[in-house]
Amino acid sequence: MNKLPNSMKNVREKIKHIEIPNLFPEPALAGIGNGGGRNALGGELFSVVKSETKGTGNVGKGASEAGKHVDDVKIPENIKKWNYPPSEELYKKYEDVYKNPKYYDQETGEIHWPPNDGFVSGTQKVETLHPGTKLDRYGNPKGSFLAPESDSFPIRALAPHSEQAPYYVYEVIADFEVTSGKIAPWFDQPGGGTQIIKYKPNGRTYSIEELIELEIIKQIKP
């Protein structure tokens, strides 16, 4: 076999002494915790990957535990005894609202409605509605409160059960005066929408049924 020239021997010797970092140390944890040495770089990279992977796993675990918590929510015994207890579905969604004595009597379940008929104080005004105006309502026509058809559910600040109440749309068919104003926050809802009421001379409110009988609005949906 031909001998290598001295210059090539020097190159070979230099190559033998070059240390290449092991990016995938064996065993897997070999590089972790090493302050230096040729496995330090590989250990640091592996530590980052392990940390990120572990974090991802914890997120999944947290989401799983959160889901389990929701499934485990049970209606307390005192709320089960209310005159009109909420369904499990509504209770799970609005647990904090139902448990808040600001909104519900915790013994009877009586609803504590917002003061000032739900208006933000000072925002009420009397205006005339004209034929063709569309209004709507969550709840049966025995109630009195209406809103512009375009208002979203949260800005109406309705009680939780209203979410499952029948929905109606009405159309104004004759000019009539109403009181309108900004809706105050309540039931942990932001409010900010517009509510519309027609008051009687004695201060009581007209029901939707009465407005229909007076032929100033008509039901168009459903």
PDB file of C-alpha atoms in Angstrom:
ATOM      1  CA  MET A   1       0.000   0.000   0.000  1.00  0.00           C
ATOM      2  CA  ASN A   2       1.370   3.431  -0.916  1.00  0.00           C
ATOM      3  CA  LYS A   3       2.327   5.636   1.974  1.00  0.00           C
ATOM      4  CA  LEU A   4       0.597   8.978   2.384  1.00  0.00           C
ATOM      5  CA  PRO A   5       2.709  12.108   1.995  1.00  0.00           C
ATOM      6  CA  ASN A   6       3.454  13.980   5.202  1.00  0.00           C
ATOM      7  CA  SER A   7       0.991  16.711   4.282  1.00  0.00           C
ATOM      8  CA  MET A   8      -1.855  14.183   4.079  1.00  0.00           C
ATOM      9  CA  LYS A   9      -0.816  12.589   7.349  1.00  0.00           C
ATOM     10  CA  ASN A  10      -1.118  15.983   9.047  1.00  0.00           C
ATOM     11  CA  VAL A  11      -4.608  16.429   7.634  1.00  0.00           C
ATOM     12  CA  ARG A  12      -5.631  12.969   8.848  1.00  0.00           C
ATOM     13  CA  GLU A  13      -4.329  13.708  12.338  1.00  0.00           C
ATOM     14  CA  LYS A  14      -6.238  16.965  12.487  1.00  0.00           C
ATOM     15  CA  ILE A  15      -9.460  15.267  11.426  1.00  0.00           C
ATOM     16  CA  LYS A  16      -9.064  12.631  14.140  1.00  0.00           C
ATOM     17  CA  HIS A  17      -9.005  15.332  16.807  1.00  0.00           C
ATOM     18  CA  ILE A  18     -12.033  17.294  15.610  1.00  0.00           C
ATOM     19  CA  GLU A  19     -14.996  16.777  18.013  1.00  0.00           C
ATOM     20  CA  ILE A  20     -18.404  16.817  16.378  1.00  0.00           C
ATOM     21  CA  PRO A  21     -21.262  17.637  18.817  1.00  0.00           C
ATOM     22  CA  ASN A  22     -23.716  14.806  19.235  1.00  0.00           C
ATOM     23  CA  LEU A  23     -27.112  16.343  18.601  1.00  0.00           C
ATOM     24  CA  PHE A  24     -28.915  13.113  19.495  1.00  0.00           C
ATOM     25  CA  PRO A  25     -27.085  11.717  22.524  1.00  0.00           C
ATOM     26  CA  GLU A  26     -27.603   8.130  23.574  1.00  0.00           C
ATOM     27  CA  PRO A  27     -29.180   7.413  25.925  1.00  0.00           C
ATOM     28  CA  ALA A  28     -31.820  10.087  25.365  1.00  0.00           C
ATOM     29  CA  LEU A  29     -31.144  12.011  28.575  1.00  0.00           C
ATOM     30  CA  ALA A  30     -27.380  11.875  28.406  1.00  0.00           C
ATOM     31  CA  GLY A  31     -26.907  15.528  27.494  1.00  0.00           C
ATOM     32  CA  ILE A  32     -29.312  17.019  30.006  1.00  0.00           C
ATOM     33  CA  GLY A  33     -27.643  18.796  32.868  1.00  0.00           C
ATOM     34  CA  ASN A  34     -24.154  18.769  31.368  1.00  0.00           C
ATOM     35  CA  GLY A  35     -22.568  22.182  31.706  1.00  0.00           C
ATOM     36  CA  GLY A  36     -20.030  21.517  28.931  1.00  0.00           C
ATOM     37  CA  GLY A  37     -18.444  18.738  26.898  1.00  0.00           C
ATOM     38  CA  ARG A  38     -19.326  17.594  23.454  1.00  0.00           C
ATOM     39  CA  ASN A  39     -22.855  16.530  24.412  1.00  0.00           C
ATOM     40  CA  ALA A  40     -23.751  19.919  25.853  1.00  0.00           C
ATOM     41  CA  LEU A  41     -25.204  21.287  22.605  1.00  0.00           C
ATOM     42  CA  GLY A  42     -27.186  18.146  21.960  1.00  0.00           C
ATOM     43  CA  GLY A  43     -28.379  18.152  25.565  1.00  0.00           C
ATOM     44  CA  GLU A  44     -29.572  21.735  25.351  1.00  0.00           C
ATOM     45  CA  LEU A  45     -31.471  21.073  22.143  1.00  0.00           C
ATOM     46  CA  PHE A  46     -33.010  17.957  23.576  1.00  0.00           C
ATOM     47  CA  SER A  47     -33.963  19.846  26.733  1.00  0.00           C
ATOM     48  CA  VAL A  48     -35.771  22.492  24.684  1.00  0.00           C
ATOM     49  CA  VAL A  49     -37.599  19.868  22.650  1.00  0.00           C
ATOM     50  CA  LYS A  50     -38.506  17.926  25.783  1.00  0.00           C
ATOM     51  CA  SER A  51     -39.691  21.090  27.502  1.00  0.00           C
ATOM     52  CA  GLU A  52     -41.837  22.127  24.542  1.00  0.00           C
ATOM     53  CA  THR A  53     -43.276  18.641  24.205  1.00  0.00           C
ATOM     54  CA  LYS A  54     -44.043  18.524  27.902  1.00  0.00           C
ATOM     55  CA  GLY A  55     -45.749  21.905  27.714  1.00  0.00           C
ATOM     56  CA  THR A  56     -47.912  20.739  24.857  1.00  0.00           C
ATOM     57  CA  GLY A  57     -48.895  17.701  26.837  1.00  0.00           C
ATOM     58  CA  ASN A  58     -49.916  19.840  29.773  1.00  0.00           C
ATOM     59  CA  VAL A  59     -52.123  21.999  27.591  1.00  0.00           C
ATOM     60  CA  GLY A  60     -53.938  18.896  26.393  1.00  0.00           C
ATOM     61  CA  LYS A  61     -54.258  17.670  29.932  1.00  0.00           C
ATOM     62  CA  GLY A  62     -55.592  21.048  31.065  1.00  0.00           C
ATOM     63  CA  ALA A  63     -58.185  21.105  28.316  1.00  0.00           C
ATOM     64  CA  SER A  64     -59.199  17.568  29.211  1.00  0.00           C
ATOM     65  CA  GLU A  65     -59.543  18.479  32.883  1.00  0.00           C
ATOM     66  CA  ALA A  66     -61.540  21.601  31.969  1.00  0.00           C
ATOM     67  CA  GLY A  67     -63.906  19.480  29.915  1.00  0.00           C
ATOM     68  CA  LYS A  68     -64.222  17.024  32.755  1.00  0.00           C
ATOM     69  CA  HIS A  69     -65.021  19.890  35.132  1.00  0.00           C
ATOM     70  CA  VAL A  70     -67.874  21.086  32.918  1.00  0.00           C
ATOM     71  CA  ASP A  71     -69.273  17.570  32.714  1.00  0.00           C
ATOM     72  CA  ASP A  72     -69.044  17.256  36.493  1.00  0.00           C
ATOM     73  CA  VAL A  73     -71.033  20.426  37.196  1.00  0.00           C
ATOM     74  CA  LYS A  74     -74.124  19.496  39.189  1.00  0.00           C
ATOM     75  CA  ILE A  75     -77.076  21.632  40.168  1.00  0.00           C
ATOM     76  CA  PRO A  76     -76.906  22.342  43.936  1.00  0.00           C
ATOM     77  CA  GLU A  77     -79.735  21.022  46.074  1.00  0.00           C
ATOM     78  CA  ASN A  78     -81.002  24.493  47.009  1.00  0.00           C
ATOM     79  CA  ILE A  79     -81.353  25.435  43.339  1.00  0.00           C
ATOM     80  CA  LYS A  80     -83.121  22.154  42.550  1.00  0.00           C
ATOM     81  CA  LYS A  81     -85.790  23.256  45.048  1.00  0.00           C
ATOM     82  CA  TRP A  82     -86.507  26.529  43.271  1.00  0.00           C
ATOM     83  CA  ASN A  83     -89.987  27.084  41.886  1.00  0.00           C
ATOM     84  CA  TYR A  84     -88.486  27.137  38.390  1.00  0.00           C
ATOM     85  CA  PRO A  85     -85.067  25.451  38.550  1.00  0.00           C
ATOM     86  CA  PRO A  86     -82.812  25.749  35.483  1.00  0.00           C
ATOM     87  CA  SER A  87     -82.068  22.837  33.204  1.00  0.00           C
ATOM     88  CA  GLU A  88     -78.663  21.202  33.583  1.00  0.00           C
ATOM     89  CA  GLU A  89     -77.643  22.667  30.240  1.00  0.00           C
ATOM     90  CA  LEU A  90     -78.426  26.231  31.289  1.00  0.00           C
ATOM     91  CA  TYR A  91     -76.932  25.778  34.748  1.00  0.00           C
ATOM     92  CA  LYS A  92     -73.624  24.554  33.331  1.00  0.00           C
ATOM     93  CA  LYS A  93     -73.487  27.561  31.028  1.00  0.00           C
ATOM     94  CA  TYR A  94     -74.590  30.194  33.550  1.00  0.00           C
ATOM     95  CA  GLU A  95     -73.529  28.688  36.864  1.00  0.00           C
ATOM     96  CA  ASP A  96     -72.093  31.948  38.221  1.00  0.00           C
ATOM     97  CA  VAL A  97     -75.263  33.841  37.348  1.00  0.00           C
ATOM     98  CA  TYR A  98     -77.578  31.340  39.020  1.00  0.00           C
ATOM     99  CA  LYS A  99     -75.421  31.242  42.160  1.00  0.00           C
ATOM    100  CA  ASN A 100     -75.287  35.023  42.455  1.00  0.00           C
ATOM    101  CA  PRO A 101     -77.828  36.416  44.982  1.00  0.00           C
ATOM    102  CA  LYS A 102     -77.705  39.692  43.053  1.00  0.00           C
ATOM    103  CA  TYR A 103     -79.708  37.992  40.298  1.00  0.00           C
ATOM    104  CA  TYR A 104     -81.623  35.185  42.039  1.00  0.00           C
ATOM    105  CA  ASP A 105     -83.066  34.595  45.474  1.00  0.00           C
ATOM    106  CA  GLN A 106     -81.050  31.556  46.491  1.00  0.00           C
ATOM    107  CA  GLU A 107     -83.957  30.000  48.407  1.00  0.00           C
ATOM    108  CA  THR A 108     -86.869  30.489  46.027  1.00  0.00           C
ATOM    109  CA  GLY A 109     -85.202  31.242  42.691  1.00  0.00           C
ATOM    110  CA  GLU A 110     -87.137  34.487  42.349  1.00  0.00           C
ATOM    111  CA  ILE A 111     -85.470  36.626  39.697  1.00  0.00           C
ATOM    112  CA  HIS A 112     -84.049  39.965  40.790  1.00  0.00           C
ATOM    113  CA  TRP A 113     -84.640  42.180  37.790  1.00  0.00           C
ATOM    114  CA  PRO A 114     -82.467  45.243  37.223  1.00  0.00           C
ATOM    115  CA  PRO A 115     -83.621  48.569  38.652  1.00  0.00           C
ATOM    116  CA  ASN A 116     -85.082  51.351  36.534  1.00  0.00           C
ATOM    117  CA  ASP A 117     -86.851  48.825  34.266  1.00  0.00           C
ATOM    118  CA  GLY A 118     -83.444  47.800  32.963  1.00  0.00           C
ATOM    119  CA  PHE A 119     -82.610  51.197  31.474  1.00  0.00           C
ATOM    120  CA  VAL A 120     -79.300  52.954  31.970  1.00  0.00           C
ATOM    121  CA  SER A 121     -80.462  55.917  34.023  1.00  0.00           C
ATOM    122  CA  GLY A 122     -80.886  59.093  32.008  1.00  0.00           C
ATOM    123  CA  THR A 123     -80.988  57.422  28.600  1.00  0.00           C
ATOM    124  CA  GLN A 124     -84.766  57.071  28.311  1.00  0.00           C
ATOM    125  CA  LYS A 125     -86.548  59.103  25.679  1.00  0.00           C
ATOM    126  CA  VAL A 126     -89.996  59.179  24.128  1.00  0.00           C
ATOM    127  CA  GLU A 127     -90.067  58.560  20.391  1.00  0.00           C
ATOM    128  CA  THR A 128     -92.581  57.666  17.722  1.00  0.00           C
ATOM    129  CA  LEU A 129     -92.286  54.393  15.832  1.00  0.00           C
ATOM    130  CA  HIS A 130     -93.527  54.318  12.255  1.00  0.00           C
ATOM    131  CA  PRO A 131     -95.087  51.581  10.107  1.00  0.00           C
ATOM    132  CA  GLY A 132     -92.580  49.128   8.695  1.00  0.00           C
ATOM    133  CA  THR A 133     -90.281  49.219  11.754  1.00  0.00           C
ATOM    134  CA  LYS A 134     -89.217  45.693  12.785  1.00  0.00           C
ATOM    135  CA  LEU A 135     -89.037  44.773  16.475  1.00  0.00           C
ATOM    136  CA  ASP A 136     -88.420  41.457  18.188  1.00  0.00           C
ATOM    137  CA  ARG A 137     -88.541  39.707  21.511  1.00  0.00           C
ATOM    138  CA  TYR A 138     -87.292  36.578  23.297  1.00  0.00           C
ATOM    139  CA  GLY A 139     -90.260  35.390  25.325  1.00  0.00           C
ATOM    140  CA  ASN A 140     -94.019  35.066  25.049  1.00  0.00           C
ATOM    141  CA  PRO A 141     -96.291  37.996  24.098  1.00  0.00           C
ATOM    142  CA  LYS A 142     -97.454  38.467  27.680  1.00  0.00           C
ATOM    143  CA  GLY A 143     -94.243  40.399  28.306  1.00  0.00           C
ATOM    144  CA  SER A 144     -93.678  44.064  27.561  1.00  0.00           C
ATOM    145  CA  PHE A 145     -90.097  44.541  26.404  1.00  0.00           C
ATOM    146  CA  LEU A 146     -89.127  44.830  22.748  1.00  0.00           C
ATOM    147  CA  ALA A 147     -85.866  45.557  20.948  1.00  0.00           C
ATOM    148  CA  PRO A 148     -84.696  46.432  17.444  1.00  0.00           C
ATOM    149  CA  GLU A 149     -84.487  43.268  15.385  1.00  0.00           C
ATOM    150  CA  SER A 150     -80.762  43.858  14.796  1.00  0.00           C
ATOM    151  CA  ASP A 151     -79.713  43.757  18.483  1.00  0.00           C
ATOM    152  CA  SER A 152     -77.616  40.711  19.456  1.00  0.00           C
ATOM    153  CA  PHE A 153     -78.480  38.526  22.450  1.00  0.00           C
ATOM    154  CA  PRO A 154     -75.673  39.659  24.837  1.00  0.00           C
ATOM    155  CA  ILE A 155     -76.399  43.381  24.528  1.00  0.00           C
ATOM    156  CA  ARG A 156     -79.988  42.767  25.618  1.00  0.00           C
ATOM    157  CA  ALA A 157     -78.794  41.608  29.089  1.00  0.00           C
ATOM    158  CA  LEU A 158     -81.546  39.001  29.317  1.00  0.00           C
ATOM    159  CA  ALA A 159     -81.995  36.352  32.000  1.00  0.00           C
ATOM    160  CA  PRO A 160     -80.410  32.980  31.130  1.00  0.00           C
ATOM    161  CA  HIS A 161     -83.722  31.211  30.521  1.00  0.00           C
ATOM    162  CA  SER A 162     -84.488  33.670  27.709  1.00  0.00           C
ATOM    163  CA  GLU A 163     -81.936  31.826  25.612  1.00  0.00           C
ATOM    164  CA  GLN A 164     -84.421  28.957  25.327  1.00  0.00           C
ATOM    165  CA  ALA A 165     -87.524  31.138  25.105  1.00  0.00           C
ATOM    166  CA  PRO A 166     -89.571  31.378  21.904  1.00  0.00           C
ATOM    167  CA  TYR A 167     -88.444  34.133  19.556  1.00  0.00           C
ATOM    168  CA  TYR A 168     -90.890  36.517  17.883  1.00  0.00           C
ATOM    169  CA  VAL A 169     -90.579  39.291  15.322  1.00  0.00           C
ATOM    170  CA  TYR A 170     -93.144  42.094  15.035  1.00  0.00           C
ATOM    171  CA  GLU A 171     -93.807  44.886  12.574  1.00  0.00           C
ATOM    172  CA  VAL A 172     -95.179  48.305  13.415  1.00  0.00           C
ATOM    173  CA  ILE A 173     -98.382  48.968  11.456  1.00  0.00           C
ATOM    174  CA  ALA A 174     -99.432  52.326  12.962  1.00  0.00           C
ATOM    175  CA  ASP A 175     -97.581  55.287  14.445  1.00  0.00           C
ATOM    176  CA  PHE A 176     -97.307  55.042  18.222  1.00  0.00           C
ATOM    177  CA  GLU A 177     -95.195  56.532  20.992  1.00  0.00           C
ATOM    178  CA  VAL A 178     -92.833  54.408  23.057  1.00  0.00           C
ATOM    179  CA  THR A 179     -90.106  54.888  25.619  1.00  0.00           C
ATOM    180  CA  SER A 180     -86.713  53.684  24.433  1.00  0.00           C
ATOM    181  CA  GLY A 181     -83.267  53.748  25.994  1.00  0.00           C
ATOM    182  CA  LYS A 182     -79.960  52.015  26.573  1.00  0.00           C
ATOM    183  CA  ILE A 183     -80.001  48.607  28.298  1.00  0.00           C
ATOM    184  CA  ALA A 184     -78.019  48.375  31.532  1.00  0.00           C
ATOM    185  CA  PRO A 185     -75.609  45.475  32.165  1.00  0.00           C
ATOM    186  CA  TRP A 186     -77.225  42.632  34.129  1.00  0.00           C
ATOM    187  CA  PHE A 187     -77.071  38.851  34.482  1.00  0.00           C
ATOM    188  CA  ASP A 188     -73.328  39.093  33.706  1.00  0.00           C
ATOM    189  CA  GLN A 189     -74.238  40.334  30.226  1.00  0.00           C
ATOM    190  CA  PRO A 190     -72.770  43.590  28.881  1.00  0.00           C
ATOM    191  CA  GLY A 191     -76.007  45.305  27.895  1.00  0.00           C
ATOM    192  CA  GLY A 192     -75.693  48.367  25.705  1.00  0.00           C
ATOM    193  CA  GLY A 193     -78.532  47.510  23.346  1.00  0.00           C
ATOM    194  CA  THR A 194     -81.839  49.357  23.019  1.00  0.00           C
ATOM    195  CA  GLN A 195     -85.069  48.368  24.726  1.00  0.00           C
ATOM    196  CA  ILE A 196     -88.504  49.637  23.854  1.00  0.00           C
ATOM    197  CA  ILE A 197     -91.543  49.853  26.139  1.00  0.00           C
ATOM    198  CA  LYS A 198     -94.938  51.500  25.868  1.00  0.00           C
ATOM    199  CA  TYR A 199     -96.190  52.790  29.208  1.00  0.00           C
ATOM    200  CA  LYS A 200     -99.801  53.262  30.216  1.00  0.00           C
ATOM    201  CA  PRO A 201    -100.965  56.505  31.904  1.00  0.00           C
ATOM    202  CA  ASN A 202    -100.849  54.709  35.269  1.00  0.00           C
ATOM    203  CA  GLY A 203     -97.166  53.842  34.776  1.00  0.00           C
ATOM    204  CA  ARG A 204     -97.712  50.170  34.042  1.00  0.00           C
ATOM    205  CA  THR A 205     -96.543  48.690  30.758  1.00  0.00           C
ATOM    206  CA  TYR A 206     -98.539  47.448  27.790  1.00  0.00           C
ATOM    207  CA  SER A 207     -97.986  43.790  27.010  1.00  0.00           C
ATOM    208  CA  ILE A 208     -97.194  42.718  23.475  1.00  0.00           C
ATOM    209  CA  GLU A 209    -100.619  41.045  23.367  1.00  0.00           C
ATOM    210  CA  GLU A 210    -102.263  44.378  24.130  1.00  0.00           C
ATOM    211  CA  LEU A 211    -100.275  46.172  21.436  1.00  0.00           C
ATOM    212  CA  ILE A 212    -101.438  43.563  18.933  1.00  0.00           C
ATOM    213  CA  GLU A 213    -105.051  43.998  20.077  1.00  0.00           C
ATOM    214  CA  LEU A 214    -104.698  47.765  19.595  1.00  0.00           C
ATOM    215  CA  GLU A 215    -103.607  47.014  16.022  1.00  0.00           C
ATOM    216  CA  ILE A 216    -100.415  49.031  16.223  1.00  0.00           C
ATOM    217  CA  ILE A 217     -98.076  46.052  15.746  1.00  0.00           C
ATOM    218  CA  LYS A 218     -98.479  42.634  14.186  1.00  0.00           C
ATOM    219  CA  GLN A 219     -96.566  39.390  14.573  1.00  0.00           C
ATOM    220  CA  ILE A 220     -94.648  38.375  11.442  1.00  0.00           C
ATOM    221  CA  LYS A 221     -92.435  35.563  12.837  1.00  0.00           C
ATOM    222  CA  PRO A 222     -92.913  32.756  13.545  1.00  0.00           C
TER     223      PRO A 222
END
